[in-house]
Amino acid sequence: MLDLYPKFRNHKEGKWIIGYDDSERLQKLVKEYKPKNILDLGSGIGASTYALAEALEENGEGKIWAMEQSEKCQKVAKELIPEYLRKRIVFDLQKPQLIKFSWCDDNIFSTFQELPKEHWDMVVIDGPGPFINKENLFTGPNACIFRIFNKINKGGIIYLDNRRETLRMIWRYLAYYLEVLKIDESNERGYSIFKRNDNDFKGFVDIILANF
């Protein structure tokens, strides 16, 4: 599998795509946990979406909702991902925006403007990426996971690709609802894998202030 990965890596827009090792991990997770609905946040030119779709095709069922902020990148993804895999993908082009939450001090996050109203068995977080907001470049943590967390099914998998600020916020406000499968910060890229536990969602809990 992943025979087509070099097409993404060697593309002129392929500098920032998900790594080959990450693609292998995504496929292993799909094969092990067999998710039916996958949300790919920040699909770029489609390398992560391709890896997920290929594993779903082997499983024989499932779909991916691929969200991206760049029209150019999404166009490339549609060109590079084979037609037989595209039938499993919903491509969604959304602009990024900034957002604040009353429960989260004064932190500012990025998020896609509109998020699908689905329930998810797996969420891959690699976006929105940096963007210009009022002439300033925003590179802070992402908030999509907080907006859709109550729609992640128990036992669902969350894969975070190299976003340390987002990891810090996830761990601070969602730890009560998560089982850590892997947090690897041993190199520059890094990745984290969580599984949604059986605790019913009752709002965000600040692990710093909470007394479990």
mmCIF file of C-alpha atoms in Angstrom:
data_model
loop_
_atom_site.group_PDB
_atom_site.id
_atom_site.type_symbol
_atom_site.label_atom_id
_atom_site.label_comp_id
_atom_site.label_asym_id
_atom_site.label_seq_id
_atom_site.Cartn_x
_atom_site.Cartn_y
_atom_site.Cartn_z
ATOM 1 C CA MET A 1 0.000 0.000 0.000
ATOM 2 C CA LEU A 2 0.924 3.688 -0.258
ATOM 3 C CA ASP A 3 2.334 3.018 -3.724
ATOM 4 C CA LEU A 4 1.147 6.453 -4.844
ATOM 5 C CA TYR A 5 2.692 8.364 -1.930
ATOM 6 C CA PRO A 6 5.719 9.518 -4.027
ATOM 7 C CA LYS A 7 3.302 11.350 -6.362
ATOM 8 C CA PHE A 8 2.282 13.547 -3.438
ATOM 9 C CA ARG A 9 5.804 13.970 -2.058
ATOM 10 C CA ASN A 10 7.290 14.847 -5.454
ATOM 11 C CA HIS A 11 4.554 17.267 -6.437
ATOM 12 C CA LYS A 12 5.614 20.925 -6.515
ATOM 13 C CA GLU A 13 3.067 21.593 -3.728
ATOM 14 C CA GLY A 14 4.190 18.562 -1.709
ATOM 15 C CA LYS A 15 6.721 20.186 0.619
ATOM 16 C CA TRP A 16 4.447 20.213 3.661
ATOM 17 C CA ILE A 17 2.550 16.942 3.245
ATOM 18 C CA ILE A 18 2.158 14.377 6.000
ATOM 19 C CA GLY A 19 5.195 12.106 6.323
ATOM 20 C CA TYR A 20 5.363 8.547 5.019
ATOM 21 C CA ASP A 21 5.597 7.186 8.573
ATOM 22 C CA ASP A 22 2.490 9.169 9.532
ATOM 23 C CA SER A 23 0.671 7.763 6.511
ATOM 24 C CA GLU A 24 1.577 4.231 7.588
ATOM 25 C CA ARG A 25 0.354 4.926 11.120
ATOM 26 C CA LEU A 26 -2.947 6.261 9.805
ATOM 27 C CA GLN A 27 -3.472 3.146 7.746
ATOM 28 C CA LYS A 28 -2.667 0.880 10.695
ATOM 29 C CA LEU A 29 -5.173 2.765 12.853
ATOM 30 C CA VAL A 30 -7.870 2.407 10.196
ATOM 31 C CA LYS A 31 -7.198 -1.305 9.872
ATOM 32 C CA GLU A 32 -7.182 -1.853 13.636
ATOM 33 C CA TYR A 33 -10.155 0.291 14.686
ATOM 34 C CA LYS A 34 -12.162 0.100 11.440
ATOM 35 C CA PRO A 35 -13.715 3.597 11.565
ATOM 36 C CA LYS A 36 -16.707 4.245 9.323
ATOM 37 C CA ASN A 37 -16.684 8.076 9.391
ATOM 38 C CA ILE A 38 -13.349 9.934 9.297
ATOM 39 C CA LEU A 39 -12.833 13.701 9.469
ATOM 40 C CA ASP A 40 -9.570 14.894 7.909
ATOM 41 C CA LEU A 41 -8.933 18.458 9.115
ATOM 42 C CA GLY A 42 -6.384 20.145 6.870
ATOM 43 C CA SER A 43 -6.164 17.653 4.014
ATOM 44 C CA GLY A 44 -3.722 19.740 1.941
ATOM 45 C CA ILE A 45 -2.928 18.167 -1.432
ATOM 46 C CA GLY A 46 -4.482 14.927 -0.257
ATOM 47 C CA ALA A 47 -1.659 12.720 1.051
ATOM 48 C CA SER A 48 -3.394 11.966 4.362
ATOM 49 C CA THR A 49 -6.774 11.590 2.649
ATOM 50 C CA TYR A 50 -5.258 9.181 0.137
ATOM 51 C CA ALA A 51 -3.707 7.058 2.902
ATOM 52 C CA LEU A 52 -6.995 6.932 4.806
ATOM 53 C CA ALA A 53 -9.067 6.176 1.709
ATOM 54 C CA GLU A 54 -6.751 3.367 0.645
ATOM 55 C CA ALA A 55 -7.100 1.704 4.057
ATOM 56 C CA LEU A 56 -10.884 2.162 4.000
ATOM 57 C CA GLU A 57 -11.007 0.579 0.565
ATOM 58 C CA GLU A 58 -9.178 -2.443 1.936
ATOM 59 C CA ASN A 59 -11.649 -2.586 4.846
ATOM 60 C CA GLY A 60 -14.472 -2.428 2.321
ATOM 61 C CA GLU A 61 -16.469 0.438 3.832
ATOM 62 C CA GLY A 62 -16.287 3.949 5.273
ATOM 63 C CA LYS A 63 -16.002 7.561 4.112
ATOM 64 C CA ILE A 64 -13.745 10.570 4.683
ATOM 65 C CA TRP A 65 -14.717 14.222 4.980
ATOM 66 C CA ALA A 66 -11.631 16.105 3.767
ATOM 67 C CA MET A 67 -11.534 19.767 4.824
ATOM 68 C CA GLU A 68 -9.063 22.218 3.324
ATOM 69 C CA GLN A 69 -8.590 25.998 3.254
ATOM 70 C CA SER A 70 -6.640 26.233 -0.023
ATOM 71 C CA GLU A 71 -8.543 25.863 -3.288
ATOM 72 C CA LYS A 72 -5.259 25.199 -5.093
ATOM 73 C CA CYS A 73 -4.346 22.344 -2.739
ATOM 74 C CA GLN A 74 -7.794 20.805 -2.967
ATOM 75 C CA LYS A 75 -7.611 20.892 -6.772
ATOM 76 C CA VAL A 76 -4.287 19.022 -6.639
ATOM 77 C CA ALA A 77 -5.778 16.441 -4.236
ATOM 78 C CA LYS A 78 -8.600 15.700 -6.659
ATOM 79 C CA GLU A 79 -6.054 15.239 -9.440
ATOM 80 C CA LEU A 80 -3.695 12.964 -7.468
ATOM 81 C CA ILE A 81 -6.181 10.728 -5.637
ATOM 82 C CA PRO A 82 -7.378 7.920 -7.938
ATOM 83 C CA GLU A 83 -11.019 7.969 -8.991
ATOM 84 C CA TYR A 84 -11.805 4.643 -7.308
ATOM 85 C CA LEU A 85 -10.780 6.166 -3.951
ATOM 86 C CA ARG A 86 -12.493 9.524 -4.497
ATOM 87 C CA LYS A 87 -15.867 7.806 -4.180
ATOM 88 C CA ARG A 88 -15.113 7.506 -0.436
ATOM 89 C CA ILE A 89 -14.248 11.211 -0.032
ATOM 90 C CA VAL A 90 -16.295 14.351 0.505
ATOM 91 C CA PHE A 91 -14.110 17.348 -0.405
ATOM 92 C CA ASP A 92 -15.018 20.455 1.595
ATOM 93 C CA LEU A 93 -13.349 23.823 0.928
ATOM 94 C CA GLN A 94 -13.659 26.138 3.944
ATOM 95 C CA LYS A 95 -12.047 29.425 4.887
ATOM 96 C CA PRO A 96 -10.210 29.580 8.230
ATOM 97 C CA GLN A 97 -11.157 32.033 10.943
ATOM 98 C CA LEU A 98 -10.203 32.921 14.510
ATOM 99 C CA ILE A 99 -12.329 31.926 17.482
ATOM 100 C CA LYS A 100 -12.341 32.334 21.282
ATOM 101 C CA PHE A 101 -14.147 30.311 23.953
ATOM 102 C CA SER A 102 -15.529 31.591 27.252
ATOM 103 C CA TRP A 103 -14.180 28.524 29.071
ATOM 104 C CA CYS A 104 -10.626 28.983 27.830
ATOM 105 C CA ASP A 105 -9.174 32.174 29.302
ATOM 106 C CA ASP A 106 -7.969 34.532 26.579
ATOM 107 C CA ASN A 107 -6.617 31.939 24.159
ATOM 108 C CA ILE A 108 -7.280 32.483 20.452
ATOM 109 C CA PHE A 109 -7.650 29.517 18.095
ATOM 110 C CA SER A 110 -8.023 28.907 14.384
ATOM 111 C CA THR A 111 -10.896 26.897 12.972
ATOM 112 C CA PHE A 112 -12.701 26.249 9.710
ATOM 113 C CA GLN A 113 -15.754 28.471 9.361
ATOM 114 C CA GLU A 114 -18.242 25.626 8.924
ATOM 115 C CA LEU A 115 -17.856 22.077 10.201
ATOM 116 C CA PRO A 116 -19.926 19.078 9.099
ATOM 117 C CA LYS A 117 -22.778 17.931 11.319
ATOM 118 C CA GLU A 118 -21.759 14.281 11.461
ATOM 119 C CA HIS A 119 -20.593 11.828 14.104
ATOM 120 C CA TRP A 120 -17.031 10.609 13.829
ATOM 121 C CA ASP A 121 -15.095 7.424 14.493
ATOM 122 C CA MET A 122 -11.750 9.045 13.671
ATOM 123 C CA VAL A 123 -10.466 12.628 13.427
ATOM 124 C CA VAL A 124 -7.123 13.604 11.878
ATOM 125 C CA ILE A 125 -5.939 17.095 12.869
ATOM 126 C CA ASP A 126 -3.510 18.852 10.554
ATOM 127 C CA GLY A 127 -5.242 22.161 10.025
ATOM 128 C CA PRO A 128 -6.292 24.794 9.451
ATOM 129 C CA GLY A 129 -2.762 25.798 8.644
ATOM 130 C CA PRO A 130 -1.249 29.277 9.139
ATOM 131 C CA PHE A 131 -3.216 32.072 7.503
ATOM 132 C CA ILE A 132 -3.284 35.861 7.267
ATOM 133 C CA ASN A 133 -5.848 37.533 9.510
ATOM 134 C CA LYS A 134 -6.082 41.317 9.246
ATOM 135 C CA GLU A 135 -2.528 41.494 7.848
ATOM 136 C CA ASN A 136 -1.141 39.288 10.664
ATOM 137 C CA LEU A 137 0.001 35.699 10.279
ATOM 138 C CA PHE A 138 -1.761 33.381 12.742
ATOM 139 C CA THR A 139 0.059 30.166 13.651
ATOM 140 C CA GLY A 140 -1.642 29.296 16.955
ATOM 141 C CA PRO A 141 -3.592 26.231 18.105
ATOM 142 C CA ASN A 142 -6.534 24.754 16.228
ATOM 143 C CA ALA A 143 -10.048 24.651 17.706
ATOM 144 C CA CYS A 144 -12.004 22.347 15.381
ATOM 145 C CA ILE A 145 -11.646 19.449 17.820
ATOM 146 C CA PHE A 146 -13.388 21.450 20.547
ATOM 147 C CA ARG A 147 -16.261 22.374 18.243
ATOM 148 C CA ILE A 148 -16.959 18.778 17.196
ATOM 149 C CA PHE A 149 -15.810 16.825 20.259
ATOM 150 C CA ASN A 150 -19.345 15.952 21.360
ATOM 151 C CA LYS A 151 -19.774 14.282 17.951
ATOM 152 C CA ILE A 152 -16.804 11.934 18.356
ATOM 153 C CA ASN A 153 -18.102 8.476 19.162
ATOM 154 C CA LYS A 154 -16.817 6.682 22.244
ATOM 155 C CA GLY A 155 -13.845 4.604 21.171
ATOM 156 C CA GLY A 156 -13.124 7.082 18.381
ATOM 157 C CA ILE A 157 -9.521 7.850 17.436
ATOM 158 C CA ILE A 158 -7.925 11.309 17.331
ATOM 159 C CA TYR A 159 -4.646 11.676 15.421
ATOM 160 C CA LEU A 160 -2.737 14.927 15.847
ATOM 161 C CA ASP A 161 0.112 15.667 13.455
ATOM 162 C CA ASN A 162 2.913 17.820 14.860
ATOM 163 C CA ARG A 163 0.872 20.589 16.507
ATOM 164 C CA ARG A 164 2.314 21.091 19.952
ATOM 165 C CA GLU A 165 0.188 24.092 20.946
ATOM 166 C CA THR A 166 -2.943 22.209 19.922
ATOM 167 C CA LEU A 167 -1.704 19.161 21.853
ATOM 168 C CA ARG A 168 -1.236 21.292 24.959
ATOM 169 C CA MET A 169 -4.796 22.633 24.735
ATOM 170 C CA ILE A 170 -6.282 19.199 24.023
ATOM 171 C CA TRP A 171 -4.521 17.739 27.024
ATOM 172 C CA ARG A 172 -5.546 20.624 29.268
ATOM 173 C CA TYR A 173 -9.256 20.676 28.403
ATOM 174 C CA LEU A 174 -10.060 17.180 27.099
ATOM 175 C CA ALA A 175 -7.923 14.859 29.256
ATOM 176 C CA TYR A 176 -10.972 13.690 31.237
ATOM 177 C CA TYR A 177 -12.448 12.226 28.048
ATOM 178 C CA LEU A 178 -9.343 10.727 26.461
ATOM 179 C CA GLU A 179 -7.101 7.686 26.672
ATOM 180 C CA VAL A 180 -3.557 8.307 25.477
ATOM 181 C CA LEU A 181 -2.431 5.741 22.926
ATOM 182 C CA LYS A 182 0.787 7.531 21.982
ATOM 183 C CA ILE A 183 2.454 10.913 22.386
ATOM 184 C CA ASP A 184 5.736 11.097 20.493
ATOM 185 C CA GLU A 185 7.734 14.330 20.725
ATOM 186 C CA SER A 186 11.082 12.684 20.050
ATOM 187 C CA ASN A 187 11.706 14.586 16.827
ATOM 188 C CA GLU A 188 10.778 17.795 15.060
ATOM 189 C CA ARG A 189 7.565 16.438 13.561
ATOM 190 C CA GLY A 190 6.034 14.492 16.440
ATOM 191 C CA TYR A 191 2.530 13.061 16.605
ATOM 192 C CA SER A 192 -0.122 12.154 19.182
ATOM 193 C CA ILE A 193 -2.851 9.506 19.193
ATOM 194 C CA PHE A 194 -5.823 9.503 21.577
ATOM 195 C CA LYS A 195 -8.893 7.332 21.967
ATOM 196 C CA ARG A 196 -12.212 8.725 23.178
ATOM 197 C CA ASN A 197 -12.995 6.997 26.494
ATOM 198 C CA ASP A 198 -16.402 6.061 27.959
ATOM 199 C CA ASN A 199 -16.908 9.200 30.066
ATOM 200 C CA ASP A 200 -20.028 11.058 28.955
ATOM 201 C CA PHE A 201 -19.254 14.518 27.620
ATOM 202 C CA LYS A 202 -20.420 17.157 30.112
ATOM 203 C CA GLY A 203 -18.388 20.119 28.988
ATOM 204 C CA PHE A 204 -14.710 21.013 28.947
ATOM 205 C CA VAL A 205 -12.753 20.334 32.115
ATOM 206 C CA ASP A 206 -9.578 22.300 32.837
ATOM 207 C CA ILE A 207 -7.143 19.647 34.100
ATOM 208 C CA ILE A 208 -5.078 22.343 35.813
ATOM 209 C CA LEU A 209 -7.970 23.467 37.987
ATOM 210 C CA ALA A 210 -10.008 20.239 38.251
ATOM 211 C CA ASN A 211 -9.811 17.873 41.182
ATOM 212 C CA PHE A 212 -10.348 14.395 39.816
#
